[in-house]
Coordinates of N, CA and C in Angstrom, one line a residue:
X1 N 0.8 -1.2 0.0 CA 0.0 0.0 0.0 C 0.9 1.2 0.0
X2 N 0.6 2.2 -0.9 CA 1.2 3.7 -1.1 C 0.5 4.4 -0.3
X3 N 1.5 5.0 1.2 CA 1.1 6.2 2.0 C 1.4 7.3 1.1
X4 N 0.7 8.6 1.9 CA 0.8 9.6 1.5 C 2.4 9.9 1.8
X5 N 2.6 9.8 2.3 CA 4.3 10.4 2.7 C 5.0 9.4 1.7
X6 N 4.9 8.4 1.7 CA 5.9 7.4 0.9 C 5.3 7.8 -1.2
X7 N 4.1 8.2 -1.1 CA 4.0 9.0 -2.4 C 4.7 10.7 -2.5
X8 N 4.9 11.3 -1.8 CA 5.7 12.5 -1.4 C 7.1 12.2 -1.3
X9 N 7.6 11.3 -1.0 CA 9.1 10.6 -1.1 C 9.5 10.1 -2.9
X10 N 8.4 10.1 -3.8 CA 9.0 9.4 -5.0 C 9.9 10.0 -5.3
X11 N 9.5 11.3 -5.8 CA 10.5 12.0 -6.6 C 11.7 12.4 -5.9
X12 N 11.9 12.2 -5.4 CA 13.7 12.6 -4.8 C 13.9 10.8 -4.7
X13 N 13.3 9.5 -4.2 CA 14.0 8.4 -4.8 C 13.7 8.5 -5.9
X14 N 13.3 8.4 -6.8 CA 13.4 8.1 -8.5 C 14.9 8.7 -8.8
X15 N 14.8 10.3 -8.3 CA 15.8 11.2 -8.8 C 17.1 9.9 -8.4
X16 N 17.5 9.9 -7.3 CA 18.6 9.2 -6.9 C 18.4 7.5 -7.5
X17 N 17.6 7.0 -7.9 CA 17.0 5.9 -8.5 C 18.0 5.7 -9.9
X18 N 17.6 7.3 -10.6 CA 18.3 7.4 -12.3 C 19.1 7.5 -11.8
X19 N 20.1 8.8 -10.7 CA 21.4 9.1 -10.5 C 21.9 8.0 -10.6
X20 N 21.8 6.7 -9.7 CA 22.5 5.6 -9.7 C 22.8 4.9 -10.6
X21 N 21.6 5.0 -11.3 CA 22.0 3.8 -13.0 C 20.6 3.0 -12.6
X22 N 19.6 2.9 -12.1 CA 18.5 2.3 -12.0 C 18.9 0.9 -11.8
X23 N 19.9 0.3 -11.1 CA 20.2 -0.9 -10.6 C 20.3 -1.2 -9.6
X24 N 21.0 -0.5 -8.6 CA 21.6 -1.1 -7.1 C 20.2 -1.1 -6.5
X25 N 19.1 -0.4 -6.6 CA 18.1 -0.2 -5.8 C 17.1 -0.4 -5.6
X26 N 17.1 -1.4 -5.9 CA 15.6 -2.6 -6.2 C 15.6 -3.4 -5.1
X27 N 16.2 -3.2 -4.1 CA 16.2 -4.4 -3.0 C 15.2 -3.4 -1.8
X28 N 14.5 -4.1 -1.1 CA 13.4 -3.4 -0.3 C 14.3 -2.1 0.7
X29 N 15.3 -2.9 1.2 CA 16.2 -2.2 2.7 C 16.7 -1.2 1.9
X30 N 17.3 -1.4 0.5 CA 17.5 -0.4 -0.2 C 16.7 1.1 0.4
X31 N 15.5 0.8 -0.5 CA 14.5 1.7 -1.1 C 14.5 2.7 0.1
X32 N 13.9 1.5 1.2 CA 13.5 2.5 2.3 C 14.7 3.5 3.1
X33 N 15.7 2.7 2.9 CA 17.0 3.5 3.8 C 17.1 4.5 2.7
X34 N 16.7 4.7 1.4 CA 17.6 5.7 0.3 C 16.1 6.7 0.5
X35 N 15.0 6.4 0.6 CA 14.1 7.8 1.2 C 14.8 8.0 2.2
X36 N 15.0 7.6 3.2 CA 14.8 8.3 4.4 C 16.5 9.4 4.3
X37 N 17.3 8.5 4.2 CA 18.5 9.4 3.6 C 18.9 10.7 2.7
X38 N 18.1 10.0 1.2 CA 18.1 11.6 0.4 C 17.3 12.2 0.9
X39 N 16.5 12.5 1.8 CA 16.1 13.4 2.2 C 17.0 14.8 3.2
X40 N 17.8 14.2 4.0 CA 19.0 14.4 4.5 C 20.0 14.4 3.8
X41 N 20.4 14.1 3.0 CA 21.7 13.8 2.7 C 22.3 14.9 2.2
X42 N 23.9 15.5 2.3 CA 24.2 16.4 2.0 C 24.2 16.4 0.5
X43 N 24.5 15.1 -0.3 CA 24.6 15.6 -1.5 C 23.6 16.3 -2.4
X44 N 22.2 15.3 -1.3 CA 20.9 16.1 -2.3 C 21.2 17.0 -2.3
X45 N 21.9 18.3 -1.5 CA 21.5 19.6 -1.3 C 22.7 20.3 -1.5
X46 N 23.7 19.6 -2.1 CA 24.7 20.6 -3.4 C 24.2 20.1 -4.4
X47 N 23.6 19.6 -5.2 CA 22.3 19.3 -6.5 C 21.8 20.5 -6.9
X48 N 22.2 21.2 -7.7 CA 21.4 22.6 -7.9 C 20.1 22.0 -8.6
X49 N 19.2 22.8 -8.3 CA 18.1 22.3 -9.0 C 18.0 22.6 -10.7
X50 N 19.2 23.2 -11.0 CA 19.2 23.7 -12.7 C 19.7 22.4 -13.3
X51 N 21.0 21.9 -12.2 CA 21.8 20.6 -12.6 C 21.0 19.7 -12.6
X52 N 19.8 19.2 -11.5 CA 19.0 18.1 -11.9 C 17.8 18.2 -12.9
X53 N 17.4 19.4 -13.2 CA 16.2 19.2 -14.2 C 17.3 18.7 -15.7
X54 N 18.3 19.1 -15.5 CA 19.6 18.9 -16.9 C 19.1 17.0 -16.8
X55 N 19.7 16.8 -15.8 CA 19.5 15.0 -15.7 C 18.3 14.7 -16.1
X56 N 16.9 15.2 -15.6 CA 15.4 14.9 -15.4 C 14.8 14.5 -16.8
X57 N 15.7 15.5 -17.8 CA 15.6 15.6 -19.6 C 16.1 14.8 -20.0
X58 N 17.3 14.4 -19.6 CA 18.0 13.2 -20.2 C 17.7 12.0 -20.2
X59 N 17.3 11.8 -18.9 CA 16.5 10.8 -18.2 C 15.5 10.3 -19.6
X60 N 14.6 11.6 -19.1 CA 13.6 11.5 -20.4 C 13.7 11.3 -21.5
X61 N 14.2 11.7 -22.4 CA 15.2 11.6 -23.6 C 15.3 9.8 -23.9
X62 N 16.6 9.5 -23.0 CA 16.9 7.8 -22.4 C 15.5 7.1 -23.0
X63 N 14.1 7.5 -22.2 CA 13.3 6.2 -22.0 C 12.4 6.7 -23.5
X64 N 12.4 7.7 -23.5 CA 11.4 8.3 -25.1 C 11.8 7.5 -26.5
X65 N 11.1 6.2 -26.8 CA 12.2 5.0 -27.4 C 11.5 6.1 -29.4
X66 N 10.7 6.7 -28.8 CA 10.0 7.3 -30.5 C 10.4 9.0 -29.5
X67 N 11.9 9.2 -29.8 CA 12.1 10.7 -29.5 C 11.3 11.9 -30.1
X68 N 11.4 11.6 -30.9 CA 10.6 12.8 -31.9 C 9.1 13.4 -30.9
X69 N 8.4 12.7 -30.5 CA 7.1 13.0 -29.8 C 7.4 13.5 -28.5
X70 N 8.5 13.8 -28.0 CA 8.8 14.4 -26.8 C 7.6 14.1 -25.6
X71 N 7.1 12.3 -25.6 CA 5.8 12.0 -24.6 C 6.4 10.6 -24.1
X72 N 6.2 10.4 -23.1 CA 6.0 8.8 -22.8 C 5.3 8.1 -22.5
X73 N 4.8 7.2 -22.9 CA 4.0 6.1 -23.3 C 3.8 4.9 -22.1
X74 N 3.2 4.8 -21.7 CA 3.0 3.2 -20.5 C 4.3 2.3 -20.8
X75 N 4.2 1.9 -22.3 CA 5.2 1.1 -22.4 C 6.9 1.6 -22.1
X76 N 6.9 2.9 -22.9 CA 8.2 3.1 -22.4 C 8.7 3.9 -20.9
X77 N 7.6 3.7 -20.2 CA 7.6 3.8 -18.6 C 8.0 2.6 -18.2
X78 N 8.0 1.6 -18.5 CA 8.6 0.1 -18.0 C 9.9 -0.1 -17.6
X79 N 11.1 0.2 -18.3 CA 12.2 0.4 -17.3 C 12.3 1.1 -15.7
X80 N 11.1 2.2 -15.7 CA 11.5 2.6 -14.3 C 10.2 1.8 -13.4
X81 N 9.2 1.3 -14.3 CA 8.0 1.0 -13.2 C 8.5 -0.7 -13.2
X82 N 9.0 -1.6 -13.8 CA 8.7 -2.6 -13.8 C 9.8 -3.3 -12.9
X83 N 11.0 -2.5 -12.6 CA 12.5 -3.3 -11.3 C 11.8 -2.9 -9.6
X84 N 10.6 -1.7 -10.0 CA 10.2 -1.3 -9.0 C 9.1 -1.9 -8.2
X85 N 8.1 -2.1 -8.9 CA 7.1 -1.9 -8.8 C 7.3 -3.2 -7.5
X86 N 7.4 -4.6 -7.8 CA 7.1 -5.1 -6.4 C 7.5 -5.1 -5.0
X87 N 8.8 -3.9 -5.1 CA 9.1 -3.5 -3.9 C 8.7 -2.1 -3.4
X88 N 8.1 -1.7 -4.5 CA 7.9 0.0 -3.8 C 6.5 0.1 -4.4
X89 N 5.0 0.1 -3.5 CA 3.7 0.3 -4.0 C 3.9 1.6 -4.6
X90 N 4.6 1.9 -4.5 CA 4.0 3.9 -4.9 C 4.4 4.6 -5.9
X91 N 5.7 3.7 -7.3 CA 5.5 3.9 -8.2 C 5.2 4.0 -9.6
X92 N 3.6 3.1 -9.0 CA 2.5 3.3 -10.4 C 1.7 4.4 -10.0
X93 N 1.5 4.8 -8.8 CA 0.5 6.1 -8.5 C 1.4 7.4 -9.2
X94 N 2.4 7.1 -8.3 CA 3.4 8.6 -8.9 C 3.6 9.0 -10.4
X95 N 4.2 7.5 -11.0 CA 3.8 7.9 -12.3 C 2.6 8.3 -12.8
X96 N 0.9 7.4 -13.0 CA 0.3 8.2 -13.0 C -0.1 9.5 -12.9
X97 N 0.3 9.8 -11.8 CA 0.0 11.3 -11.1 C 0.7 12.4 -11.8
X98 N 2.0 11.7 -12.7 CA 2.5 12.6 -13.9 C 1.8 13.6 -14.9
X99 N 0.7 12.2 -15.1 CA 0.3 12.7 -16.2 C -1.0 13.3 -16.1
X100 N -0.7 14.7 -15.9 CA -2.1 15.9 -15.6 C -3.0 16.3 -16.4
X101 N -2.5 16.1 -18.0 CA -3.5 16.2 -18.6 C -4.2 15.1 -18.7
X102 N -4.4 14.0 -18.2 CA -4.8 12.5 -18.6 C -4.7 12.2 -20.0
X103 N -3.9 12.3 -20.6 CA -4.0 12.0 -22.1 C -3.2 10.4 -22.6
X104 N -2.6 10.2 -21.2 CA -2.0 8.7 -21.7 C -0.5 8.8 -21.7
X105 N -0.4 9.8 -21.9 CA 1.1 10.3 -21.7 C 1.7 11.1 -20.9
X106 N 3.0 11.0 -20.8 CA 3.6 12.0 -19.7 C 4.6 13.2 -20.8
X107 N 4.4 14.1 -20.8 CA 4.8 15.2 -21.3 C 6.3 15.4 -20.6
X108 N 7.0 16.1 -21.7 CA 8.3 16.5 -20.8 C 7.8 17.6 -19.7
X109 N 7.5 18.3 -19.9 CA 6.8 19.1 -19.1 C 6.0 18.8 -18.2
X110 N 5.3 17.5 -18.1 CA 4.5 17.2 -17.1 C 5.9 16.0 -16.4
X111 N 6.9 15.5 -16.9 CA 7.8 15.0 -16.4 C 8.5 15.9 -15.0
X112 N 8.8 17.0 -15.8 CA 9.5 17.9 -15.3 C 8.9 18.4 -13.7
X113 N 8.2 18.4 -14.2 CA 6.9 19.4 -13.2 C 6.6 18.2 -12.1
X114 N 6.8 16.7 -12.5 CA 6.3 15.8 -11.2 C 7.2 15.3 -10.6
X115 N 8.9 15.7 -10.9 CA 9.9 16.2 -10.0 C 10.3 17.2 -8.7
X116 N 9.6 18.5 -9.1 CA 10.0 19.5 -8.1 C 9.5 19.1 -7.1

């Protein structure tokens, strides 16, 4: 089950999720120690936030397998929902919750925006 706080924690794990390479951090003890951490942690907070929206694009870029449409698609949301999903309930909500226009897609701009 996705609490409200553990849905308020996605985006700074995800962020540290891609930083890492989307590998080491699929193990449960993981997950939970890397919330509670980047939240604290000094490095989050030499991260300018100009330097991470730089990443946040790339990121996006990475999973946009038809670049040209600058959208992503359910399917190419699978790298980050599918190592996750049975250890961390909360990011199929989060992603959902990306996508504000409901249109099926997540916009760079609605990417961007369900970071901050």
């Amino acid at each position: 089950m996705c609490s409200p706080s553990d849905l308020l924690a996605m985006p700074s794990l995800l962020q540290q999720w891609f930083y890492m390479g989307m590998g080491e951090l699929t193990q449960r003890d993981s997950l939970e120690l890397t919330t509670v951490s980047l939240l604290d942690s000094p490095q989050s907070q030499k991260k300018t936030p100009k330097r991470m929206m730089k990443f946040l694009r790339y990121r996006f870029n990475m999973l946009d397998d038809s670049a040209p449409n600058r959208m992503l698609s359910d399917s190419e949301l699978i790298p980050v929902r599918a190592p996750l999903v049975a250890v961390q309930p909360c990011v199929v909500p989060f992603l959902k919750s990306c996508d504000t226009n409901e249109d099926g897609y997540i916009h760079m701009d609605e990417w961007l925006e369900c970071f901050k």
